[in-house]
Amino acid sequence: MSDTTSGKGPGEDETRRWPFGGVGGGADAAAPGTAPSDPIGRGARRPGGPGASPTPAHGAVPSHAAGPSTGPDDEEPTGRRRPPLWMLITGGAVLVGLVVGAVLVLGNDPEPRAAAETLEAEVVTLPVPTPTVDPIARDAGTPFFEALPSTVLAYALSSVEQNPPMVAAGALEGYRLGYTDGSQDLVVLAGQWATPEAAAAAYQVMVQEQTAAVAAAGGSDAGDATEAPDASSTDVEEGSVQVAGTEVGRYLVAPRGDGTGTVTWTNGTAVLQVDGPVEALRDVYTAYAL
């Protein structure tokens, strides 16, 4: 016969008599298919009671001793959390944008830099040759005579005299000068005419004599040249005489093919002619004072 005065339901006395919770039916009993409530701790069971885990074999480690289990929302045991997926995607997109922008900027450079700068050629200036012999003394004369140099590069004045053939050809005054460097000699004819036109006419007569001599030796006609004639060459070189960028006359170099030659030029009212080693003619013509 059941006790109806105590207000207890079926099995309630048994639950209270068992200090760790009910083992029978009643309100605290687990529903079918669910784990019974455990007031002591997760996974604990009454030794030998219903649902107790079998005693592990000797040496086996219980499953709860292997370490704490983690769920999907739990942190990793090291305390570090992996970056969210959206952050990785955003960072990758920013990096790709920077690379593309750099390629576009470099590709649109209007003046791309050279891989290596071109080194400028070093210009070496050799000292101007000076005579090793002393020039002779000479008397005073006209301004034209005194303008004739006593030294030209390595050559020094060795002789000076009047040149009557130039005066006979219409020159106001004419001179024959000798220069030497101690081993080679130069002969200079210098004359002055009254006008540039008269000097130009005298120049034409003198160069015709030179070109005729070259032609008789089998040389070529006059032509423009940019290099000093070879010692064995018979090619005639002709060009303009420039002073401060203005043409003031003409010059002609006539090699004879034997290592010697003649350069003739006009400068305003003056006409000059140098005869000597062909390799020295251009330098002497360039360095001569008139």
mmCIF file of C-alpha atoms in Angstrom:
data_model
loop_
_atom_site.group_PDB
_atom_site.id
_atom_site.type_symbol
_atom_site.label_atom_id
_atom_site.label_comp_id
_atom_site.label_asym_id
_atom_site.label_seq_id
_atom_site.Cartn_x
_atom_site.Cartn_y
_atom_site.Cartn_z
ATOM 1 C CA MET A 1 0.000 0.000 0.000
ATOM 2 C CA SER A 2 1.587 3.406 -0.979
ATOM 3 C CA ASP A 3 2.280 6.257 1.420
ATOM 4 C CA THR A 4 -0.063 9.083 0.363
ATOM 5 C CA THR A 5 0.503 11.417 3.376
ATOM 6 C CA SER A 6 4.166 12.246 2.705
ATOM 7 C CA GLY A 7 3.574 13.816 -0.750
ATOM 8 C CA LYS A 8 6.324 11.795 -2.257
ATOM 9 C CA GLY A 9 6.119 10.347 -5.679
ATOM 10 C CA PRO A 10 7.107 6.885 -6.588
ATOM 11 C CA GLY A 11 10.798 6.315 -5.950
ATOM 12 C CA GLU A 12 11.301 9.640 -4.143
ATOM 13 C CA ASP A 13 12.358 7.996 -0.891
ATOM 14 C CA GLU A 14 14.969 5.974 -2.644
ATOM 15 C CA THR A 15 16.436 9.140 -4.267
ATOM 16 C CA ARG A 16 16.796 10.917 -0.980
ATOM 17 C CA ARG A 17 18.197 7.885 0.757
ATOM 18 C CA TRP A 18 20.999 7.691 -1.927
ATOM 19 C CA PRO A 19 23.296 10.719 -1.323
ATOM 20 C CA PHE A 20 24.566 10.976 -4.932
ATOM 21 C CA GLY A 21 21.214 11.198 -6.646
ATOM 22 C CA GLY A 22 18.404 8.895 -7.702
ATOM 23 C CA VAL A 23 19.003 5.549 -9.201
ATOM 24 C CA GLY A 24 15.423 4.652 -9.895
ATOM 25 C CA GLY A 25 12.533 6.246 -11.728
ATOM 26 C CA GLY A 26 11.123 9.635 -10.839
ATOM 27 C CA ALA A 27 11.676 13.261 -11.783
ATOM 28 C CA ASP A 28 15.502 12.990 -11.634
ATOM 29 C CA ALA A 29 15.657 9.843 -13.723
ATOM 30 C CA ALA A 30 17.107 10.227 -17.179
ATOM 31 C CA ALA A 31 14.762 9.991 -20.090
ATOM 32 C CA PRO A 32 15.109 7.066 -22.378
ATOM 33 C CA GLY A 33 18.044 7.581 -24.833
ATOM 34 C CA THR A 34 19.721 10.330 -22.741
ATOM 35 C CA ALA A 35 22.592 10.192 -20.277
ATOM 36 C CA PRO A 36 21.571 10.296 -16.602
ATOM 37 C CA SER A 37 22.292 13.449 -14.608
ATOM 38 C CA ASP A 38 25.664 13.533 -12.859
ATOM 39 C CA PRO A 39 25.910 15.901 -9.878
ATOM 40 C CA ILE A 40 29.532 14.943 -9.135
ATOM 41 C CA GLY A 41 31.242 15.503 -12.439
ATOM 42 C CA ARG A 42 31.132 14.883 -16.169
ATOM 43 C CA GLY A 43 31.546 11.224 -17.039
ATOM 44 C CA ALA A 44 31.579 9.995 -13.386
ATOM 45 C CA ARG A 45 29.600 6.821 -12.629
ATOM 46 C CA ARG A 46 28.863 4.809 -9.624
ATOM 47 C CA PRO A 47 31.339 2.021 -9.316
ATOM 48 C CA GLY A 48 29.721 -1.092 -10.590
ATOM 49 C CA GLY A 49 26.449 0.710 -11.107
ATOM 50 C CA PRO A 50 24.377 1.002 -14.234
ATOM 51 C CA GLY A 51 26.265 2.810 -17.041
ATOM 52 C CA ALA A 52 29.657 2.548 -15.322
ATOM 53 C CA SER A 53 32.601 2.308 -17.647
ATOM 54 C CA PRO A 54 34.539 -0.898 -17.535
ATOM 55 C CA THR A 55 37.772 -0.860 -15.585
ATOM 56 C CA PRO A 56 40.652 -0.037 -17.963
ATOM 57 C CA ALA A 57 43.224 -2.693 -18.567
ATOM 58 C CA HIS A 58 46.596 -2.499 -16.846
ATOM 59 C CA GLY A 59 48.725 0.221 -18.434
ATOM 60 C CA ALA A 60 45.849 1.758 -20.411
ATOM 61 C CA VAL A 61 45.206 5.480 -20.023
ATOM 62 C CA PRO A 62 41.602 6.582 -19.484
ATOM 63 C CA SER A 63 40.235 8.718 -22.266
ATOM 64 C CA HIS A 64 39.840 11.749 -20.023
ATOM 65 C CA ALA A 65 43.588 11.675 -19.100
ATOM 66 C CA ALA A 66 44.771 12.273 -22.685
ATOM 67 C CA GLY A 67 44.118 16.000 -22.354
ATOM 68 C CA PRO A 68 41.236 18.390 -22.460
ATOM 69 C CA SER A 69 38.957 18.040 -25.433
ATOM 70 C CA THR A 70 38.159 21.159 -27.428
ATOM 71 C CA GLY A 71 35.017 22.009 -29.217
ATOM 72 C CA PRO A 72 34.568 24.154 -32.316
ATOM 73 C CA ASP A 73 34.369 27.367 -30.299
ATOM 74 C CA ASP A 74 37.129 26.583 -27.821
ATOM 75 C CA GLU A 75 40.595 28.165 -28.090
ATOM 76 C CA GLU A 76 43.619 26.084 -29.016
ATOM 77 C CA PRO A 77 45.657 24.778 -26.060
ATOM 78 C CA THR A 78 48.484 27.289 -26.882
ATOM 79 C CA GLY A 79 46.180 30.275 -26.429
ATOM 80 C CA ARG A 80 46.632 31.534 -30.087
ATOM 81 C CA ARG A 81 43.660 31.944 -32.346
ATOM 82 C CA ARG A 82 43.909 31.510 -36.138
ATOM 83 C CA PRO A 83 43.122 34.696 -38.182
ATOM 84 C CA PRO A 84 39.601 34.759 -39.572
ATOM 85 C CA LEU A 85 39.196 33.734 -43.191
ATOM 86 C CA TRP A 86 37.910 37.185 -44.233
ATOM 87 C CA MET A 87 41.111 38.801 -42.931
ATOM 88 C CA LEU A 88 43.327 36.452 -45.005
ATOM 89 C CA ILE A 89 41.289 37.160 -48.151
ATOM 90 C CA THR A 90 41.450 40.955 -47.615
ATOM 91 C CA GLY A 91 45.216 40.901 -46.997
ATOM 92 C CA GLY A 92 45.814 38.879 -50.188
ATOM 93 C CA ALA A 93 43.710 41.308 -52.243
ATOM 94 C CA VAL A 94 45.665 44.323 -50.905
ATOM 95 C CA LEU A 95 49.011 42.655 -51.709
ATOM 96 C CA VAL A 96 47.924 41.852 -55.274
ATOM 97 C CA GLY A 97 46.767 45.474 -55.726
ATOM 98 C CA LEU A 98 50.141 46.839 -54.612
ATOM 99 C CA VAL A 99 52.043 44.569 -57.048
ATOM 100 C CA VAL A 100 49.796 45.530 -59.980
ATOM 101 C CA GLY A 101 50.146 49.250 -59.153
ATOM 102 C CA ALA A 102 53.963 49.011 -59.047
ATOM 103 C CA VAL A 103 54.040 47.250 -62.430
ATOM 104 C CA LEU A 104 51.824 49.940 -64.005
ATOM 105 C CA VAL A 105 53.917 52.810 -62.603
ATOM 106 C CA LEU A 106 57.212 51.313 -63.795
ATOM 107 C CA GLY A 107 55.752 50.423 -67.181
ATOM 108 C CA ASN A 108 54.576 54.023 -67.770
ATOM 109 C CA ASP A 109 57.937 55.642 -66.968
ATOM 110 C CA PRO A 110 58.581 57.933 -69.984
ATOM 111 C CA GLU A 111 62.318 57.872 -69.413
ATOM 112 C CA PRO A 112 63.341 54.412 -68.180
ATOM 113 C CA ARG A 113 66.630 54.395 -66.418
ATOM 114 C CA ALA A 114 69.467 52.563 -68.080
ATOM 115 C CA ALA A 115 70.713 49.375 -66.455
ATOM 116 C CA ALA A 116 74.099 50.934 -66.116
ATOM 117 C CA GLU A 117 75.245 54.510 -66.571
ATOM 118 C CA THR A 118 77.488 55.144 -69.554
ATOM 119 C CA LEU A 119 80.893 56.314 -68.510
ATOM 120 C CA GLU A 120 82.101 59.454 -70.232
ATOM 121 C CA ALA A 121 85.356 59.169 -72.143
ATOM 122 C CA GLU A 122 88.225 60.907 -70.432
ATOM 123 C CA VAL A 123 89.830 63.600 -72.564
ATOM 124 C CA VAL A 124 93.597 63.622 -72.267
ATOM 125 C CA THR A 125 95.263 66.872 -73.339
ATOM 126 C CA LEU A 126 98.917 66.512 -74.238
ATOM 127 C CA PRO A 127 101.275 69.397 -73.477
ATOM 128 C CA VAL A 128 102.061 71.724 -76.394
ATOM 129 C CA PRO A 129 105.504 70.911 -77.824
ATOM 130 C CA THR A 130 108.165 73.557 -77.263
ATOM 131 C CA PRO A 131 111.449 74.100 -79.166
ATOM 132 C CA THR A 132 114.634 72.503 -77.921
ATOM 133 C CA VAL A 133 116.684 75.071 -79.871
ATOM 134 C CA ASP A 134 116.676 78.858 -79.570
ATOM 135 C CA PRO A 135 115.312 81.067 -82.371
ATOM 136 C CA ILE A 136 117.629 83.530 -84.047
ATOM 137 C CA ALA A 137 117.388 87.257 -83.342
ATOM 138 C CA ARG A 138 115.894 89.473 -86.031
ATOM 139 C CA ASP A 139 115.642 93.184 -86.694
ATOM 140 C CA ALA A 140 112.493 95.207 -86.274
ATOM 141 C CA GLY A 141 110.252 95.564 -89.299
ATOM 142 C CA THR A 142 106.684 96.217 -90.415
ATOM 143 C CA PRO A 143 103.702 95.098 -88.291
ATOM 144 C CA PHE A 144 103.206 92.188 -90.693
ATOM 145 C CA PHE A 145 106.852 91.128 -90.381
ATOM 146 C CA GLU A 146 106.820 91.363 -86.587
ATOM 147 C CA ALA A 147 103.589 89.326 -86.463
ATOM 148 C CA LEU A 148 105.408 86.379 -88.023
ATOM 149 C CA PRO A 149 106.252 84.006 -85.110
ATOM 150 C CA SER A 150 109.773 83.137 -83.997
ATOM 151 C CA THR A 151 108.618 79.721 -82.706
ATOM 152 C CA VAL A 152 105.908 77.295 -83.867
ATOM 153 C CA LEU A 153 105.354 74.242 -81.657
ATOM 154 C CA ALA A 154 108.753 72.483 -81.510
ATOM 155 C CA TYR A 155 110.174 74.569 -84.376
ATOM 156 C CA ALA A 156 112.314 77.699 -83.877
ATOM 157 C CA LEU A 157 113.210 80.406 -86.399
ATOM 158 C CA SER A 158 116.548 79.566 -88.034
ATOM 159 C CA SER A 159 116.676 82.038 -90.969
ATOM 160 C CA VAL A 160 114.765 85.011 -92.426
ATOM 161 C CA GLU A 161 115.104 86.960 -95.722
ATOM 162 C CA GLN A 162 113.139 88.905 -98.302
ATOM 163 C CA ASN A 163 111.149 86.996 -100.960
ATOM 164 C CA PRO A 164 111.284 88.969 -104.221
ATOM 165 C CA PRO A 165 109.021 86.551 -106.248
ATOM 166 C CA MET A 166 106.077 87.425 -103.984
ATOM 167 C CA VAL A 167 106.626 91.127 -104.395
ATOM 168 C CA ALA A 168 106.835 90.579 -108.163
ATOM 169 C CA ALA A 169 103.441 88.780 -107.971
ATOM 170 C CA GLY A 170 101.851 91.898 -106.453
ATOM 171 C CA ALA A 171 102.495 91.523 -102.720
ATOM 172 C CA LEU A 172 103.206 94.638 -100.668
ATOM 173 C CA GLU A 173 105.891 92.679 -98.836
ATOM 174 C CA GLY A 174 107.084 89.081 -98.843
ATOM 175 C CA TYR A 175 109.481 86.936 -96.737
ATOM 176 C CA ARG A 176 111.127 83.555 -96.740
ATOM 177 C CA LEU A 177 111.605 82.077 -93.244
ATOM 178 C CA GLY A 178 113.311 78.869 -92.140
ATOM 179 C CA TYR A 179 112.336 76.865 -88.979
ATOM 180 C CA THR A 180 113.915 73.811 -87.382
ATOM 181 C CA ASP A 181 113.328 71.465 -84.429
ATOM 182 C CA GLY A 182 116.924 70.235 -84.529
ATOM 183 C CA SER A 183 116.199 67.309 -86.869
ATOM 184 C CA GLN A 184 113.537 68.483 -89.342
ATOM 185 C CA ASP A 185 113.263 71.760 -91.254
ATOM 186 C CA LEU A 186 110.344 73.882 -92.476
ATOM 187 C CA VAL A 187 110.327 76.638 -95.129
ATOM 188 C CA VAL A 188 107.652 79.357 -94.849
ATOM 189 C CA LEU A 189 106.702 81.890 -97.523
ATOM 190 C CA ALA A 190 104.660 84.813 -96.169
ATOM 191 C CA GLY A 191 103.281 87.793 -98.095
ATOM 192 C CA GLN A 192 100.734 90.563 -97.644
ATOM 193 C CA TRP A 193 98.498 92.030 -100.355
ATOM 194 C CA ALA A 194 96.536 95.237 -100.419
ATOM 195 C CA THR A 195 93.055 93.634 -100.378
ATOM 196 C CA PRO A 196 91.528 90.225 -99.508
ATOM 197 C CA GLU A 197 90.520 89.840 -103.158
ATOM 198 C CA ALA A 198 94.118 90.345 -104.319
ATOM 199 C CA ALA A 199 95.296 87.873 -101.696
ATOM 200 C CA ALA A 200 92.669 85.311 -102.817
ATOM 201 C CA ALA A 201 93.853 85.644 -106.436
ATOM 202 C CA ALA A 202 97.478 85.094 -105.404
ATOM 203 C CA TYR A 203 96.367 82.078 -103.347
ATOM 204 C CA GLN A 204 94.707 80.513 -106.405
ATOM 205 C CA VAL A 205 97.906 80.844 -108.441
ATOM 206 C CA MET A 206 100.001 79.211 -105.710
ATOM 207 C CA VAL A 207 97.635 76.244 -105.137
ATOM 208 C CA GLN A 208 97.353 75.604 -108.880
ATOM 209 C CA GLU A 209 101.108 75.138 -108.962
ATOM 210 C CA GLN A 210 100.879 72.665 -106.073
ATOM 211 C CA THR A 211 97.955 70.649 -107.495
ATOM 212 C CA ALA A 212 99.674 70.465 -110.881
ATOM 213 C CA ALA A 213 102.761 69.001 -109.230
ATOM 214 C CA VAL A 214 100.606 66.445 -107.358
ATOM 215 C CA ALA A 215 98.765 65.489 -110.573
ATOM 216 C CA ALA A 216 102.080 65.007 -112.369
ATOM 217 C CA ALA A 217 103.093 62.596 -109.584
ATOM 218 C CA GLY A 218 99.857 60.583 -110.062
ATOM 219 C CA GLY A 219 97.958 62.049 -107.124
ATOM 220 C CA SER A 220 94.253 62.897 -106.885
ATOM 221 C CA ASP A 221 92.408 66.175 -107.292
ATOM 222 C CA ALA A 222 91.610 68.348 -104.312
ATOM 223 C CA GLY A 223 88.838 67.224 -101.979
ATOM 224 C CA ASP A 224 87.632 67.887 -98.468
ATOM 225 C CA ALA A 225 89.392 65.835 -95.781
ATOM 226 C CA THR A 226 89.101 65.605 -92.010
ATOM 227 C CA GLU A 227 92.345 63.824 -91.107
ATOM 228 C CA ALA A 228 95.976 64.650 -91.594
ATOM 229 C CA PRO A 229 97.341 63.175 -94.839
ATOM 230 C CA ASP A 230 99.335 59.969 -94.670
ATOM 231 C CA ALA A 231 103.076 60.311 -95.315
ATOM 232 C CA SER A 232 102.816 58.229 -98.503
ATOM 233 C CA SER A 233 99.486 59.698 -99.635
ATOM 234 C CA THR A 234 99.141 62.049 -102.609
ATOM 235 C CA ASP A 235 95.504 62.988 -101.903
ATOM 236 C CA VAL A 236 95.003 66.745 -101.897
ATOM 237 C CA GLU A 237 93.010 68.203 -98.989
ATOM 238 C CA GLU A 238 91.215 71.556 -99.198
ATOM 239 C CA GLY A 239 88.961 73.431 -96.768
ATOM 240 C CA SER A 240 87.960 76.779 -95.324
ATOM 241 C CA VAL A 241 89.949 78.891 -92.883
ATOM 242 C CA GLN A 242 87.737 79.764 -89.900
ATOM 243 C CA VAL A 243 88.238 82.605 -87.417
ATOM 244 C CA ALA A 244 85.615 82.820 -84.623
ATOM 245 C CA GLY A 245 83.224 80.749 -86.750
ATOM 246 C CA THR A 246 83.601 83.001 -89.816
ATOM 247 C CA GLU A 247 85.315 81.933 -93.017
ATOM 248 C CA VAL A 248 88.232 84.263 -93.779
ATOM 249 C CA GLY A 249 89.989 82.218 -96.437
ATOM 250 C CA ARG A 250 90.865 78.785 -97.823
ATOM 251 C CA TYR A 251 93.631 76.238 -97.295
ATOM 252 C CA LEU A 252 95.045 73.367 -99.353
ATOM 253 C CA VAL A 253 97.388 70.526 -98.332
ATOM 254 C CA ALA A 254 99.317 68.906 -101.188
ATOM 255 C CA PRO A 255 101.376 65.806 -100.211
ATOM 256 C CA ARG A 256 104.092 64.696 -102.611
ATOM 257 C CA GLY A 257 104.131 60.992 -101.681
ATOM 258 C CA ASP A 258 107.751 61.072 -100.451
ATOM 259 C CA GLY A 259 106.896 62.107 -96.876
ATOM 260 C CA THR A 260 106.965 65.822 -97.670
ATOM 261 C CA GLY A 261 104.291 68.247 -98.787
ATOM 262 C CA THR A 262 103.070 71.819 -98.883
ATOM 263 C CA VAL A 263 100.171 73.609 -97.162
ATOM 264 C CA THR A 264 99.013 76.951 -98.556
ATOM 265 C CA TRP A 265 96.376 79.225 -96.999
ATOM 266 C CA THR A 266 95.019 82.753 -97.072
ATOM 267 C CA ASN A 267 93.814 84.836 -94.120
ATOM 268 C CA GLY A 268 92.365 88.164 -95.144
ATOM 269 C CA THR A 269 95.134 90.019 -96.970
ATOM 270 C CA ALA A 270 97.885 87.531 -96.026
ATOM 271 C CA VAL A 271 98.962 84.462 -98.003
ATOM 272 C CA LEU A 272 101.272 81.863 -96.436
ATOM 273 C CA GLN A 273 102.820 78.607 -97.589
ATOM 274 C CA VAL A 274 104.698 75.979 -95.504
ATOM 275 C CA ASP A 275 106.820 73.229 -97.023
ATOM 276 C CA GLY A 276 108.109 70.327 -94.891
ATOM 277 C CA PRO A 277 107.268 66.883 -93.397
ATOM 278 C CA VAL A 278 103.704 66.013 -94.358
ATOM 279 C CA GLU A 279 102.787 64.733 -90.860
ATOM 280 C CA ALA A 280 103.682 68.149 -89.383
ATOM 281 C CA LEU A 281 101.866 70.330 -91.927
ATOM 282 C CA ARG A 282 98.405 70.348 -90.358
ATOM 283 C CA ASP A 283 99.707 71.045 -86.844
ATOM 284 C CA VAL A 284 101.969 73.846 -88.058
ATOM 285 C CA TYR A 285 99.160 75.386 -90.110
ATOM 286 C CA THR A 286 96.843 75.288 -87.060
ATOM 287 C CA ALA A 287 99.446 76.751 -84.670
ATOM 288 C CA TYR A 288 100.861 79.427 -86.940
ATOM 289 C CA ALA A 289 100.068 82.951 -85.754
ATOM 290 C CA LEU A 290 98.641 84.167 -89.097
#
